[in-house]
C-alpha cells in the first residue's frame, strides 16, 4: 500500500508538472504571436520559471501569488492588443509572409541622396504651405509609438511623402516616421509637450516637441499657415530658412548641433 501511494504521488506530480509546462508554453506562444514585445516575452519566461520553482519546492502560497500576478499582467497585455488577439484566434498558426521592418540594423543606402530627397520634399511642402511632420528615428526605438499609426514600409521618395501629406488623403493627419531609407508608418500621433512656450504653437509643433523630449529623433515640421520649416530636437523647436535646411538637417542627423547663427528666428 505504501509503495502504491508513493507511485501514485509521483504520477500525480508528473502529470501536474506536465500540465503546468503545457499551459505556460501555450501562454508564451500566445504572447509571442500577439504582443511581439521583448519585455512581455522575457517577463513571461521569468514568471514561468519562478512558478515552476515554487511548485517543485512545494511553496504553495508563493506559486499562487505568482499565478495571480501573472494572470493579471497577461490579461492587461492581451487587452492592449485586442486587434492582434482577434487575428491570432482566427488563425493561430498562420505564418506572416510580409517581412517586418528591421529596427535594429540600419539598411545600406545613399545617405546624401536620401537627404536631398528630404530637402526636395520639405521645400515643396513649405512652398505650398502644406502642413507636415516628419520624424527620423535614430538610436531611440519608436516601435511602440509607431503602433498607433498606419504601416507603410516603403522607400523614401518625395512623391510618396507629398502624396501622404496632401490634404485630400486619409493619412495627412499625424506624423510620418522614417527609419533609415524606409517610411515605416504614417498618421502616427505623438503625445504633445506640456511645456509652456512664449509663442503660439499648433498641434503639429507641440507633438514634434513632445516626441523630441522622450527620444533622440529629429523631427521636421512644416506649418500649414506660414510654410515655416522647424526642427524639433531635444525638447527645443528651431526654425530654419529653406536655403540652409539641408545643412542644418545633416548636422542634426549626424548628431551635431546646428550652428546658432544659421537658425532663423521665429
Short mmCIF file of C-alpha atoms in Angstrom, two decimals:
data_model
loop_
_atom_site.label_atom_id
_atom_site.label_comp_id
_atom_site.label_asym_id
_atom_site.label_seq_id
_atom_site.Cartn_x
_atom_site.Cartn_y
_atom_site.Cartn_z
CA UNK A 1 0.00 0.00 0.00
CA UNK A 2 2.82 2.37 0.84
CA UNK A 3 4.53 1.64 -2.46
CA UNK A 4 1.28 2.18 -4.34
CA UNK A 5 0.69 5.53 -2.62
CA UNK A 6 4.27 6.58 -3.32
CA UNK A 7 3.94 5.68 -7.02
CA UNK A 8 0.55 7.36 -7.17
CA UNK A 9 2.06 10.54 -5.70
CA UNK A 10 4.80 10.62 -8.32
CA UNK A 11 2.27 10.07 -11.12
CA UNK A 12 0.19 12.98 -9.77
CA UNK A 13 3.31 15.13 -9.53
CA UNK A 14 4.42 14.26 -13.07
CA UNK A 15 1.01 14.93 -14.59
CA UNK A 16 0.70 18.25 -12.73
CA UNK A 17 4.16 19.32 -13.87
CA UNK A 18 3.38 18.36 -17.46
CA UNK A 19 0.14 20.35 -17.39
CA UNK A 20 1.90 23.40 -15.98
CA UNK A 21 4.57 23.23 -18.68
CA UNK A 22 1.94 22.87 -21.42
CA UNK A 23 -0.16 25.76 -20.07
CA UNK A 24 2.80 28.12 -19.73
CA UNK A 25 4.05 27.03 -23.14
CA UNK A 26 0.72 27.90 -24.75
CA UNK A 27 0.63 31.24 -22.95
CA UNK A 28 4.17 32.05 -24.05
CA UNK A 29 3.29 31.10 -27.63
CA UNK A 30 0.25 33.41 -27.46
CA UNK A 31 2.30 36.29 -26.06
CA UNK A 32 4.93 35.88 -28.78
CA UNK A 33 2.31 35.87 -31.55
CA UNK A 34 0.10 38.65 -30.14
CA UNK A 35 2.27 41.12 -28.22
CA UNK A 36 5.58 40.61 -30.04
CA UNK A 37 7.40 42.68 -27.41
CA UNK A 38 10.67 41.52 -25.91
CA UNK A 39 9.73 42.73 -22.42
CA UNK A 40 6.50 40.69 -22.42
CA UNK A 41 8.29 37.56 -23.61
CA UNK A 42 11.06 37.92 -21.03
CA UNK A 43 8.64 38.56 -18.14
CA UNK A 44 6.51 35.57 -19.21
CA UNK A 45 9.55 33.28 -19.26
CA UNK A 46 10.76 34.51 -15.86
CA UNK A 47 7.27 34.11 -14.33
CA UNK A 48 7.03 30.58 -15.69
CA UNK A 49 10.44 29.72 -14.25
CA UNK A 50 9.58 31.14 -10.82
CA UNK A 51 6.25 29.33 -10.76
CA UNK A 52 7.91 26.01 -11.62
CA UNK A 53 10.48 26.51 -8.85
CA UNK A 54 7.73 27.32 -6.34
CA UNK A 55 5.82 24.23 -7.46
CA UNK A 56 8.87 21.95 -7.24
CA UNK A 57 9.73 23.17 -3.73
CA UNK A 58 6.08 22.95 -2.62
CA UNK A 59 5.81 26.70 -1.94
CA UNK A 60 2.06 26.78 -2.44
CA UNK A 61 1.34 30.37 -1.43
CA UNK A 62 4.27 31.70 -3.46
CA UNK A 63 3.06 29.76 -6.50
CA UNK A 64 -0.47 31.13 -6.07
CA UNK A 65 0.82 34.73 -5.75
CA UNK A 66 2.93 34.35 -8.89
CA UNK A 67 -0.02 32.84 -10.78
CA UNK A 68 -2.36 35.70 -9.78
CA UNK A 69 0.12 38.44 -10.70
CA UNK A 70 0.98 36.66 -13.94
CA UNK A 71 -2.71 36.29 -14.86
CA UNK A 72 -3.39 40.00 -14.29
CA UNK A 73 -0.37 41.01 -16.41
CA UNK A 74 -1.34 38.60 -19.21
CA UNK A 75 -4.89 39.97 -19.21
CA UNK A 76 -3.69 43.57 -19.48
CA UNK A 77 -1.24 42.68 -22.24
CA UNK A 78 -3.86 40.85 -24.31
CA UNK A 79 -6.45 43.57 -23.74
CA UNK A 80 -3.98 46.18 -25.01
CA UNK A 81 -3.53 44.12 -28.19
CA UNK A 82 -7.14 43.13 -28.94
CA UNK A 83 -6.75 43.58 -32.68
CA UNK A 84 -3.76 41.23 -32.85
CA UNK A 85 -5.50 38.82 -30.45
CA UNK A 86 -8.53 38.53 -32.76
CA UNK A 87 -6.26 37.83 -35.72
CA UNK A 88 -4.36 35.22 -33.70
CA UNK A 89 -7.55 33.44 -32.56
CA UNK A 90 -8.80 33.38 -36.16
CA UNK A 91 -5.60 31.71 -37.37
CA UNK A 92 -3.18 30.89 -34.53
CA UNK A 93 -0.64 29.06 -36.69
CA UNK A 94 -0.63 31.45 -39.62
CA UNK A 95 2.86 32.41 -40.78
CA UNK A 96 3.13 36.04 -41.87
CA UNK A 97 4.91 36.28 -45.20
CA UNK A 98 5.50 40.02 -45.01
CA UNK A 99 8.90 40.86 -43.62
CA UNK A 100 8.78 43.17 -40.62
CA UNK A 101 10.79 46.36 -40.55
CA UNK A 102 14.22 45.87 -39.01
CA UNK A 103 14.59 48.49 -36.29
CA UNK A 104 17.96 47.27 -35.06
CA UNK A 105 20.07 47.26 -38.25
CA UNK A 106 20.45 50.26 -40.49
CA UNK A 107 19.83 49.50 -44.14
CA UNK A 108 22.56 50.27 -46.66
CA UNK A 109 21.59 53.36 -48.61
CA UNK A 110 22.99 56.50 -50.16
CA UNK A 111 22.80 58.99 -47.29
CA UNK A 112 23.48 62.01 -49.46
CA UNK A 113 20.75 61.02 -51.92
CA UNK A 114 18.31 60.47 -49.04
CA UNK A 115 19.00 63.91 -47.57
CA UNK A 116 18.44 65.52 -50.97
CA UNK A 117 15.07 63.74 -51.24
CA UNK A 118 14.07 65.08 -47.85
CA UNK A 119 15.19 68.60 -48.82
CA UNK A 120 13.16 68.43 -52.03
CA UNK A 121 10.11 67.22 -50.11
CA UNK A 122 10.29 69.76 -47.30
CA UNK A 123 10.85 72.74 -49.59
CA UNK A 124 7.90 71.66 -51.77
CA UNK A 125 5.72 71.34 -48.66
CA UNK A 126 6.87 74.75 -47.45
CA UNK A 127 6.17 76.49 -50.75
CA UNK A 128 2.66 75.00 -50.98
CA UNK A 129 2.04 75.64 -47.25
CA UNK A 130 1.14 72.02 -46.70
CA UNK A 131 1.25 71.08 -43.03
CA UNK A 132 3.56 68.17 -42.30
CA UNK A 133 5.51 66.46 -39.54
CA UNK A 134 8.31 64.02 -40.41
CA UNK A 135 10.21 62.18 -37.69
CA UNK A 136 13.55 60.47 -38.30
CA UNK A 137 14.25 57.64 -35.88
CA UNK A 138 17.83 57.42 -34.64
CA UNK A 139 19.10 55.44 -31.64
CA UNK A 140 15.89 55.53 -29.59
CA UNK A 141 13.39 52.99 -30.91
CA UNK A 142 9.93 54.37 -31.67
CA UNK A 143 8.44 50.94 -32.36
CA UNK A 144 5.83 51.09 -29.61
CA UNK A 145 4.73 54.62 -30.55
CA UNK A 146 4.51 53.75 -34.25
CA UNK A 147 1.88 51.15 -33.37
CA UNK A 148 -0.89 53.79 -33.32
CA UNK A 149 -0.21 54.75 -36.94
CA UNK A 150 -0.66 53.09 -40.34
CA UNK A 151 2.20 50.82 -41.53
CA UNK A 152 3.75 51.89 -44.84
CA UNK A 153 7.16 50.16 -45.17
CA UNK A 154 8.11 51.88 -48.41
CA UNK A 155 11.32 53.54 -49.66
CA UNK A 156 11.60 57.27 -49.09
CA UNK A 157 10.56 59.32 -52.10
CA UNK A 158 9.39 62.94 -52.44
CA UNK A 159 6.36 61.82 -54.47
CA UNK A 160 5.13 59.44 -51.79
CA UNK A 161 5.70 61.90 -48.94
CA UNK A 162 3.92 64.70 -50.80
CA UNK A 163 1.02 62.35 -51.51
CA UNK A 164 0.76 61.31 -47.85
CA UNK A 165 0.60 64.91 -46.62
CA UNK A 166 -1.81 66.05 -49.34
CA UNK A 167 -4.90 67.28 -47.50
CA UNK A 168 -7.22 65.04 -49.51
CA UNK A 169 -5.62 61.81 -48.28
CA UNK A 170 -6.62 59.88 -45.16
CA UNK A 171 -3.03 59.81 -43.89
CA UNK A 172 -2.24 63.53 -43.92
CA UNK A 173 -3.00 63.97 -40.21
CA UNK A 174 -0.29 62.83 -37.85
CA UNK A 175 3.40 62.21 -38.43
CA UNK A 176 5.39 60.16 -40.88
CA UNK A 177 8.14 58.12 -39.20
CA UNK A 178 11.25 57.30 -41.20
CA UNK A 179 13.89 54.74 -40.23
CA UNK A 180 16.96 54.71 -42.44
CA UNK A 181 15.70 54.89 -46.00
CA UNK A 182 12.26 53.48 -45.19
CA UNK A 183 8.96 55.19 -44.46
CA UNK A 184 7.88 52.93 -41.62
CA UNK A 185 4.47 54.43 -40.81
CA UNK A 186 2.19 57.37 -41.46
CA UNK A 187 -0.61 59.03 -39.48
CA UNK A 188 1.32 58.47 -36.25
CA UNK A 189 0.17 60.60 -33.33
CA UNK A 190 2.65 61.74 -30.66
CA UNK A 191 1.83 62.92 -27.17
CA UNK A 192 2.20 66.72 -27.32
CA UNK A 193 4.52 68.58 -24.98
CA UNK A 194 3.13 70.24 -21.89
CA UNK A 195 6.00 72.73 -21.75
CA UNK A 196 4.84 76.38 -21.85
CA UNK A 197 6.14 78.49 -24.75
CA UNK A 198 6.09 82.22 -25.28
CA UNK A 199 4.96 81.98 -28.91
CA UNK A 200 1.87 80.35 -30.37
CA UNK A 201 2.42 76.77 -31.46
CA UNK A 202 -0.08 74.46 -33.13
CA UNK A 203 -0.71 70.77 -32.51
CA UNK A 204 1.96 69.64 -35.01
CA UNK A 205 4.68 71.69 -33.37
CA UNK A 206 3.69 70.57 -29.87
CA UNK A 207 3.61 66.94 -30.99
CA UNK A 208 7.05 67.33 -32.57
CA UNK A 209 8.48 68.81 -29.37
CA UNK A 210 6.78 66.05 -27.38
CA UNK A 211 8.49 63.21 -29.29
CA UNK A 212 11.83 65.03 -29.09
CA UNK A 213 11.54 65.14 -25.29
CA UNK A 214 11.44 61.35 -24.97
CA UNK A 215 13.78 60.31 -27.79
CA UNK A 216 16.79 61.41 -29.84
CA UNK A 217 14.67 61.55 -33.00
CA UNK A 218 14.93 64.50 -35.36
CA UNK A 219 11.55 65.90 -36.37
CA UNK A 220 10.86 68.33 -39.20
CA UNK A 221 7.66 70.39 -39.04
CA UNK A 222 6.12 72.46 -41.82
CA UNK A 223 3.47 74.99 -40.82
CA UNK A 224 0.33 74.98 -42.94
CA UNK A 225 -0.33 78.64 -42.07
CA UNK A 226 3.04 80.16 -42.94
CA UNK A 227 5.03 77.38 -44.64
CA UNK A 228 7.70 77.87 -41.97
CA UNK A 229 10.15 74.97 -41.54
CA UNK A 230 11.16 73.98 -38.00
CA UNK A 231 13.27 71.32 -36.31
CA UNK A 232 12.26 69.70 -33.02
CA UNK A 233 15.30 68.23 -31.26
CA UNK A 234 15.97 67.58 -27.56
CA UNK A 235 12.77 69.30 -26.46
CA UNK A 236 13.52 72.50 -28.40
CA UNK A 237 12.00 73.94 -31.57
CA UNK A 238 14.13 75.91 -34.04
CA UNK A 239 13.04 77.49 -37.32
CA UNK A 240 15.26 77.50 -40.41
CA UNK A 241 15.25 79.09 -43.81
CA UNK A 242 14.86 76.94 -46.92
CA UNK A 243 18.33 77.91 -48.13
CA UNK A 244 20.08 76.30 -45.15
CA UNK A 245 17.67 73.44 -44.46
CA UNK A 246 19.91 70.73 -45.91
CA UNK A 247 22.98 71.86 -43.98
CA UNK A 248 21.14 72.04 -40.64
CA UNK A 249 19.36 68.73 -41.31
CA UNK A 250 22.67 66.98 -41.98
CA UNK A 251 24.09 68.38 -38.75
CA UNK A 252 21.18 67.12 -36.70
CA UNK A 253 21.18 63.69 -38.33
CA UNK A 254 24.92 63.38 -37.70
CA UNK A 255 24.27 64.24 -34.03
CA UNK A 256 25.88 67.62 -34.29
CA UNK A 257 24.48 70.92 -33.03
CA UNK A 258 23.08 73.19 -35.69
CA UNK A 259 25.06 76.46 -35.87
CA UNK A 260 23.13 79.13 -33.98
CA UNK A 261 23.91 81.84 -36.48
CA UNK A 262 22.21 79.79 -39.21
CA UNK A 263 18.97 79.28 -37.33
CA UNK A 264 16.30 81.77 -38.32
CA UNK A 265 14.29 83.43 -35.61
CA UNK A 266 10.63 82.52 -35.28
#
